[in-house]
Structure formats: C-alpha cells, structure tokens
Amino acid sequence: GESVGLHLPTLSVQEGDNSIINCAYSNSASDYFIWYKQESGKGPQFIIDIRSNMDKRQGQRVTVLLNKTVKHLSLQIAATQPGDSAVYFCAENDQSGSSASKIIFGSGTRLSIRP
Amino acid sequence: GAVVSQHPSRVICKSGTSVKIECRSLDFQATTMFWYRQFPKQSLMLMATSNEGSKATYEQGVEKDKFLINHASLTLSTLTVTSAHPEDSSFYICSARRGGISGNTIYFGEGSWLTVV
C-alpha cells in the first residue's frame, strides 16, 4: 500500500537555531496531514496539522508547509530548545479504504539538540 | 490530562499465553479507535481499525486471529494478543477519534509495552 516516508534519519541542530524536518508522502488523495512528536517510551503528541487546501499553517514556534505538487511536507521549529529533542513523525489521513479514514504514519526523524 | 488511557502501561507475559490491553476514551465517546504497533526505532504501524459494535478492520498482513480486537462500548476497545511469542514484544499504541467517522480529532494513548518471555 501507499506509505509516508521510509526510514528514520537523524537531524542534529544547535540549540537556538531553527529546525526543518521534511517528509515525503505518496497518497495524492490525502486531504489532511499532521505532525506528531514522540518522546522516548511515550505515545505520539499532536503538534500541528494542515489541510490540503492550505500550503502553510503556523503555530507557536512551529510552522507546517505543504507542497502538494511534489507531495512534500515540512515542519519548521523556531529557536530549537532542548525540550524539542524527540522523534517527529508526519502522518496523513488516508481515506482510500472502504472503512473510516485512518492516520498513517511516516518513518519519522529524530531531532537531536546540541548545547 | 490524558483523554485516552491505556492499561496496562507495561506487561510481561510468558510465551504461549494471551494478554489483553485496554484503550479507553476518558471524556468522549469514540465510535472508532485504532491500534498501532511500534518496534524500536521504527514508526507506528497501523494494525487495525476498531469499530464500535462491529468487527475490526485489519490492515494487510495483520493476523486477525492472533490480534483480537473488541470494541464493546463507545469508550473501550481491547486488543488481545493470543498465543504470544517473543517476536510480539513491542510497543502497542491506541488512538481514538472524537466525533465519529468524519471527525478528525484523534487522541493517542500513552502506549503499552509488551514483553513476551
């Protein structure tokens, strides 16, 4: 089936710098995308979402960009802090099945903060 | 506070036995819940969609007779791993959708660590 991402890269960022985490998705029919943060041993935590009729959405210190032409999603974290260290997953709302829509996760990116 | 609760958070069971994990929506009714499995350093893989009052919908490659899902009420879904083997050891995470099939507010539980020895 279609998937979002395929491997788990690591991004190392200096504290205070901006972080950009990228994600490629393959289901062009997806209408809703979400970024999650997962700390070690915990469940995913919602960060920000965006619908397919938008190309940018901003939250507190985070911005999500959506490029439907190339099926690319990115998460920008401003002024990265030690507490931002985690694995970040992009996810898409898959409506292609006959049952209720479901959230499919990408492979994730580990964000590491250098002091 | 958490709106989706999982229990137990950690469980160890012997190979060949069955173990049940509960997922509860604490302050809303969830007609749809989802079960994921996550191996170390990997992403969350959707196992099945749990529908209140009807059979679960399993993803391709997931054995429905091994991973029994029961969504008996609007606030509770259970995942039973039957005849567990060490390779079933994993982090199991549930989520619940608030608002029915068309709703998009999904809350995740804190996960349940299963270790099969």
Coordinates of N, CA, C and O in Angstrom, one line a residue, chain A residues 22-113:
Chain A
N22 N 11.7 17.3 7.2 CA 11.0 17.0 5.9 C 10.3 15.7 5.9 O 10.8 14.7 6.5
C23 N 9.3 15.6 5.0 CA 8.6 14.4 4.9 C 8.0 14.3 3.5 O 7.5 15.3 3.0
A24 N 8.1 13.1 2.8 CA 7.5 12.9 1.5 C 6.3 12.0 1.7 O 6.4 11.0 2.4
Y25 N 5.2 12.3 1.1 CA 4.1 11.4 1.1 C 3.8 10.9 -0.3 O 4.2 11.5 -1.3
S26 N 3.0 9.8 -0.4 CA 2.8 9.2 -1.7 C 1.3 9.2 -2.1 O 1.0 9.0 -3.2
N27 N 0.4 9.3 -1.1 CA -1.0 9.2 -1.4 C -1.6 10.6 -1.8 O -1.8 11.5 -0.9
S28 N -1.7 10.9 -3.0 CA -2.1 12.2 -3.5 C -3.6 12.5 -3.1 O -4.0 13.6 -3.2
A29 N -4.3 11.5 -2.7 CA -5.7 11.7 -2.3 C -5.8 12.1 -0.8 O -6.9 12.5 -0.4
S30 N -4.8 12.1 -0.1 CA -4.8 12.5 1.3 C -5.2 14.0 1.4 O -4.7 14.8 0.7
D31 N -6.1 14.3 2.3 CA -6.6 15.7 2.4 C -6.2 16.4 3.8 O -6.6 17.5 4.0
Y32 N -5.5 15.7 4.6 CA -5.2 16.2 5.9 C -3.9 15.6 6.4 O -3.7 14.4 6.3
F33 N -3.0 16.4 6.9 CA -1.7 16.0 7.4 C -1.4 16.5 8.8 O -1.9 17.6 9.1
I34 N -0.7 15.7 9.5 CA -0.4 16.0 10.9 C 1.1 15.8 11.2 O 1.7 14.8 10.7
W35 N 1.6 16.6 12.1 CA 2.9 16.3 12.6 C 2.8 15.9 14.1 O 2.0 16.6 14.8
Y36 N 3.5 14.9 14.5 CA 3.5 14.4 15.8 C 4.9 14.4 16.4 O 5.9 14.2 15.7
K37 N 5.0 14.6 17.7 CA 6.2 14.5 18.4 C 6.1 13.3 19.4 O 5.1 13.1 20.0
Q38 N 7.2 12.4 19.3 CA 7.2 11.3 20.2 C 8.4 11.3 21.1 O 9.5 11.1 20.5
E39 N 8.3 11.4 22.3 CA 9.4 11.2 23.3 C 9.5 9.8 23.6 O 8.6 9.0 23.5
S40 N 10.7 9.4 24.1 CA 11.0 8.0 24.3 C 10.0 7.4 25.3 O 9.8 7.9 26.4
G41 N 9.5 6.3 24.8 CA 8.6 5.5 25.7 C 7.2 6.1 25.8 O 6.4 5.6 26.7
K42 N 6.9 7.1 25.0 CA 5.5 7.7 25.2 C 4.8 7.6 23.9 O 5.3 7.3 22.8
G43 N 3.5 7.9 24.0 CA 2.7 8.0 22.8 C 2.9 9.2 22.0 O 3.5 10.2 22.5
P44 N 2.5 9.3 20.7 CA 2.6 10.5 19.9 C 1.9 11.7 20.5 O 0.8 11.5 21.0
Q45 N 2.5 12.8 20.3 CA 1.8 14.1 20.8 C 1.6 15.0 19.6 O 2.5 15.2 18.8
F46 N 0.4 15.4 19.5 CA 0.0 16.3 18.3 C 0.8 17.6 18.4 O 0.9 18.2 19.5
I47 N 1.3 18.0 17.3 CA 2.0 19.3 17.2 C 1.2 20.3 16.4 O 0.8 21.4 16.9
I48 N 0.9 20.0 15.1 CA 0.2 20.9 14.2 C -0.3 20.1 13.1 O 0.2 19.0 12.7
D49 N -1.4 20.6 12.5 CA -1.9 19.9 11.3 C -2.2 20.9 10.2 O -2.1 22.1 10.4
I50 N -2.5 20.4 9.0 CA -2.8 21.2 7.9 C -3.7 20.5 6.9 O -3.5 19.2 6.7
R51 N -4.6 21.2 6.4 CA -5.5 20.6 5.4 C -4.9 20.8 4.0 O -4.1 21.7 3.7
S52 N -5.4 20.0 3.0 CA -4.8 20.0 1.7 C -5.1 21.3 0.9 O -4.5 21.5 -0.1
N53 N -6.1 22.0 1.4 CA -6.4 23.3 0.7 C -5.6 24.5 1.2 O -5.8 25.6 0.8
M54 N -4.6 24.1 2.1 CA -3.7 25.2 2.6 C -2.3 24.8 2.2 O -2.0 23.6 1.9
D55 N -1.4 25.8 2.2 CA 0.0 25.4 1.9 C 0.9 25.8 3.1 O 2.1 25.5 3.1
K56 N 0.4 26.5 4.1 CA 1.2 26.9 5.2 C 0.2 27.1 6.4 O -0.9 27.6 6.3
R57 N 0.8 26.7 7.6 CA 0.0 27.0 8.8 C 1.0 27.2 9.9 O 2.0 26.4 10.0
Q58 N 0.7 28.2 10.7 CA 1.7 28.5 11.8 C 1.1 28.2 13.2 O -0.1 28.5 13.4
G59 N 1.9 27.7 14.1 CA 1.5 27.6 15.4 C 2.5 28.3 16.3 O 3.2 29.2 15.8
Q60 N 2.6 28.0 17.5 CA 3.5 28.6 18.4 C 4.9 28.0 18.2 O 5.1 26.8 18.5
R61 N 5.8 28.7 17.6 CA 7.2 28.3 17.3 C 7.3 27.2 16.2 O 8.3 26.7 15.8
V62 N 6.1 26.7 15.7 CA 6.1 25.7 14.6 C 5.4 26.2 13.4 O 4.4 26.9 13.6
T63 N 5.8 25.8 12.3 CA 5.2 26.1 11.0 C 5.2 24.8 10.2 O 6.2 24.1 10.1
V64 N 4.1 24.5 9.6 CA 4.0 23.4 8.6 C 3.8 23.9 7.2 O 3.0 24.8 7.0
L65 N 4.5 23.4 6.3 CA 4.4 23.8 4.9 C 4.0 22.5 4.1 O 4.5 21.4 4.3
L66 N 3.1 22.7 3.2 CA 2.6 21.6 2.4 C 2.8 22.0 0.9 O 2.3 23.0 0.5
N67 N 3.5 21.1 0.2 CA 3.6 21.3 -1.3 C 3.0 20.1 -1.9 O 3.6 19.0 -2.0
K68 N 1.8 20.3 -2.4 CA 1.1 19.2 -3.0 C 1.6 18.8 -4.4 O 1.5 17.6 -4.8
T69 N 2.3 19.7 -5.0 CA 2.8 19.4 -6.3 C 3.8 18.3 -6.3 O 3.9 17.4 -7.1
V70 N 4.7 18.4 -5.3 CA 5.8 17.4 -5.1 C 5.5 16.5 -4.0 O 6.4 15.7 -3.6
K71 N 4.3 16.6 -3.4 CA 3.9 15.7 -2.3 C 5.0 15.8 -1.1 O 5.5 14.7 -0.7
H72 N 5.2 17.0 -0.7 CA 6.2 17.2 0.4 C 5.6 18.0 1.5 O 4.9 18.9 1.3
L73 N 6.0 17.6 2.7 CA 5.5 18.2 3.9 C 6.8 18.6 4.7 O 7.7 17.8 4.8
S74 N 6.7 19.8 5.4 CA 7.9 20.1 6.3 C 7.4 20.7 7.6 O 6.3 21.3 7.6
L75 N 8.2 20.5 8.6 CA 7.9 21.1 9.9 C 9.1 22.0 10.3 O 10.2 21.5 10.3
Q76 N 8.8 23.2 10.5 CA 9.8 24.1 10.9 C 9.6 24.5 12.4 O 8.5 24.9 12.8
I77 N 10.7 24.3 13.2 CA 10.7 24.7 14.6 C 11.6 25.8 14.8 O 12.8 25.7 14.5
A78 N 11.1 26.9 15.3 CA 11.9 28.1 15.5 C 12.6 28.0 16.9 O 12.0 27.5 17.8
A79 N 13.8 28.6 16.9 CA 14.6 28.7 18.2 C 14.5 27.4 18.9 O 14.0 27.3 20.1
T80 N 15.1 26.3 18.4 CA 15.0 25.0 18.9 C 15.5 24.9 20.3 O 16.6 25.5 20.7
Q81 N 14.8 24.2 21.2 CA 15.2 24.1 22.6 C 15.5 22.7 23.0 O 15.0 21.8 22.2
P82 N 16.2 22.4 24.1 CA 16.5 21.0 24.5 C 15.2 20.2 24.6 O 15.2 19.0 24.3
G83 N 14.1 20.8 25.0 CA 12.9 20.0 25.1 C 12.3 19.6 23.8 O 11.3 18.8 23.8
D84 N 12.8 20.1 22.7 CA 12.3 19.7 21.4 C 12.9 18.3 21.0 O 12.5 17.8 19.9
S85 N 13.9 17.9 21.7 CA 14.5 16.6 21.3 C 13.5 15.5 21.4 O 12.9 15.2 22.4
A86 N 13.3 14.8 20.3 CA 12.3 13.7 20.2 C 12.4 13.2 18.8 O 13.2 13.6 18.0
V87 N 11.5 12.2 18.5 CA 11.3 11.8 17.2 C 10.0 12.4 16.6 O 9.0 12.5 17.3
Y88 N 10.1 13.0 15.4 CA 9.0 13.6 14.8 C 8.4 12.8 13.6 O 9.2 12.4 12.8
F89 N 7.1 12.6 13.6 CA 6.5 11.9 12.6 C 5.5 12.8 11.8 O 4.7 13.5 12.4
C90 N 5.6 12.6 10.5 CA 4.5 13.2 9.7 C 3.5 12.1 9.5 O 3.8 10.9 9.6
A91 N 2.2 12.5 9.4 CA 1.2 11.5 9.2 C 0.1 12.0 8.3 O 0.0 13.2 8.1
E92 N -0.6 11.1 7.6 CA -1.6 11.6 6.7 C -2.9 10.9 7.0 O -2.9 9.8 7.5
N93 N -4.0 11.6 6.6 CA -5.3 11.0 6.8 C -5.7 10.2 5.5 O -5.9 10.9 4.5
D94 N -5.7 8.9 5.6 CA -5.9 8.1 4.5 C -7.4 7.8 4.4 O -8.0 7.1 5.2
Q95 N -8.0 8.3 3.3 CA -9.4 8.0 3.1 C -9.7 7.0 2.0 O -10.8 6.9 1.5
S96 N -8.6 6.3 1.6 CA -8.8 5.5 0.4 C -9.5 4.2 0.6 O -10.0 3.5 -0.3
G97 N -9.6 3.7 1.9 CA -10.3 2.5 2.2 C -11.8 2.6 2.3 O -12.3 3.7 2.2
S98 N -12.4 1.5 2.4 CA -13.9 1.5 2.5 C -14.4 1.8 3.9 O -15.5 2.2 4.1
S99 N -13.5 1.7 4.9 CA -13.9 2.0 6.2 C -13.6 3.4 6.6 O -13.2 4.2 5.7
A100 N -13.7 3.8 7.8 CA -13.4 5.2 8.2 C -12.0 5.5 7.9 O -11.1 4.7 7.8
S101 N -11.7 6.8 7.7 CA -10.4 7.3 7.4 C -9.5 6.9 8.6 O -9.9 6.8 9.7
K102 N -8.2 6.8 8.3 CA -7.2 6.4 9.3 C -6.0 7.2 9.1 O -5.7 7.7 8.1
I103 N -5.2 7.3 10.2 CA -4.0 8.1 10.2 C -2.8 7.1 10.0 O -2.6 6.1 10.7
I104 N -2.1 7.4 8.9 CA -0.9 6.6 8.5 C 0.3 7.4 8.8 O 0.4 8.5 8.4
F105 N 1.3 6.8 9.5 CA 2.5 7.5 9.9 C 3.6 7.3 8.9 O 3.8 6.2 8.3
G106 N 4.4 8.3 8.8 CA 5.7 8.2 8.1 C 6.7 7.6 9.0 O 6.5 7.2 10.1
S107 N 7.9 7.6 8.4 CA 9.0 6.9 9.1 C 9.6 7.7 10.3 O 10.2 7.1 11.1
G108 N 9.5 8.9 10.3 CA 10.0 9.7 11.4 C 11.4 10.2 11.3 O 12.2 9.7 10.5
T109 N 11.7 11.3 12.0 CA 13.0 11.9 12.1 C 13.4 12.2 13.5 O 12.6 12.8 14.2
R110 N 14.6 11.7 13.9 CA 15.0 12.0 15.3 C 15.7 13.4 15.3 O 16.6 13.6 14.5
L111 N 15.2 14.3 16.2 CA 15.8 15.6 16.3 C 16.7 15.6 17.5 O 16.2 15.3 18.7
S112 N 17.9 15.9 17.3 CA 18.9 16.0 18.4 C 19.4 17.4 18.6 O 19.8 18.0 17.6
I113 N 19.4 17.9 19.8 CA 19.8 19.3 20.1 C 21.2 19.3 20.7 O 21.4 18.7 21.7

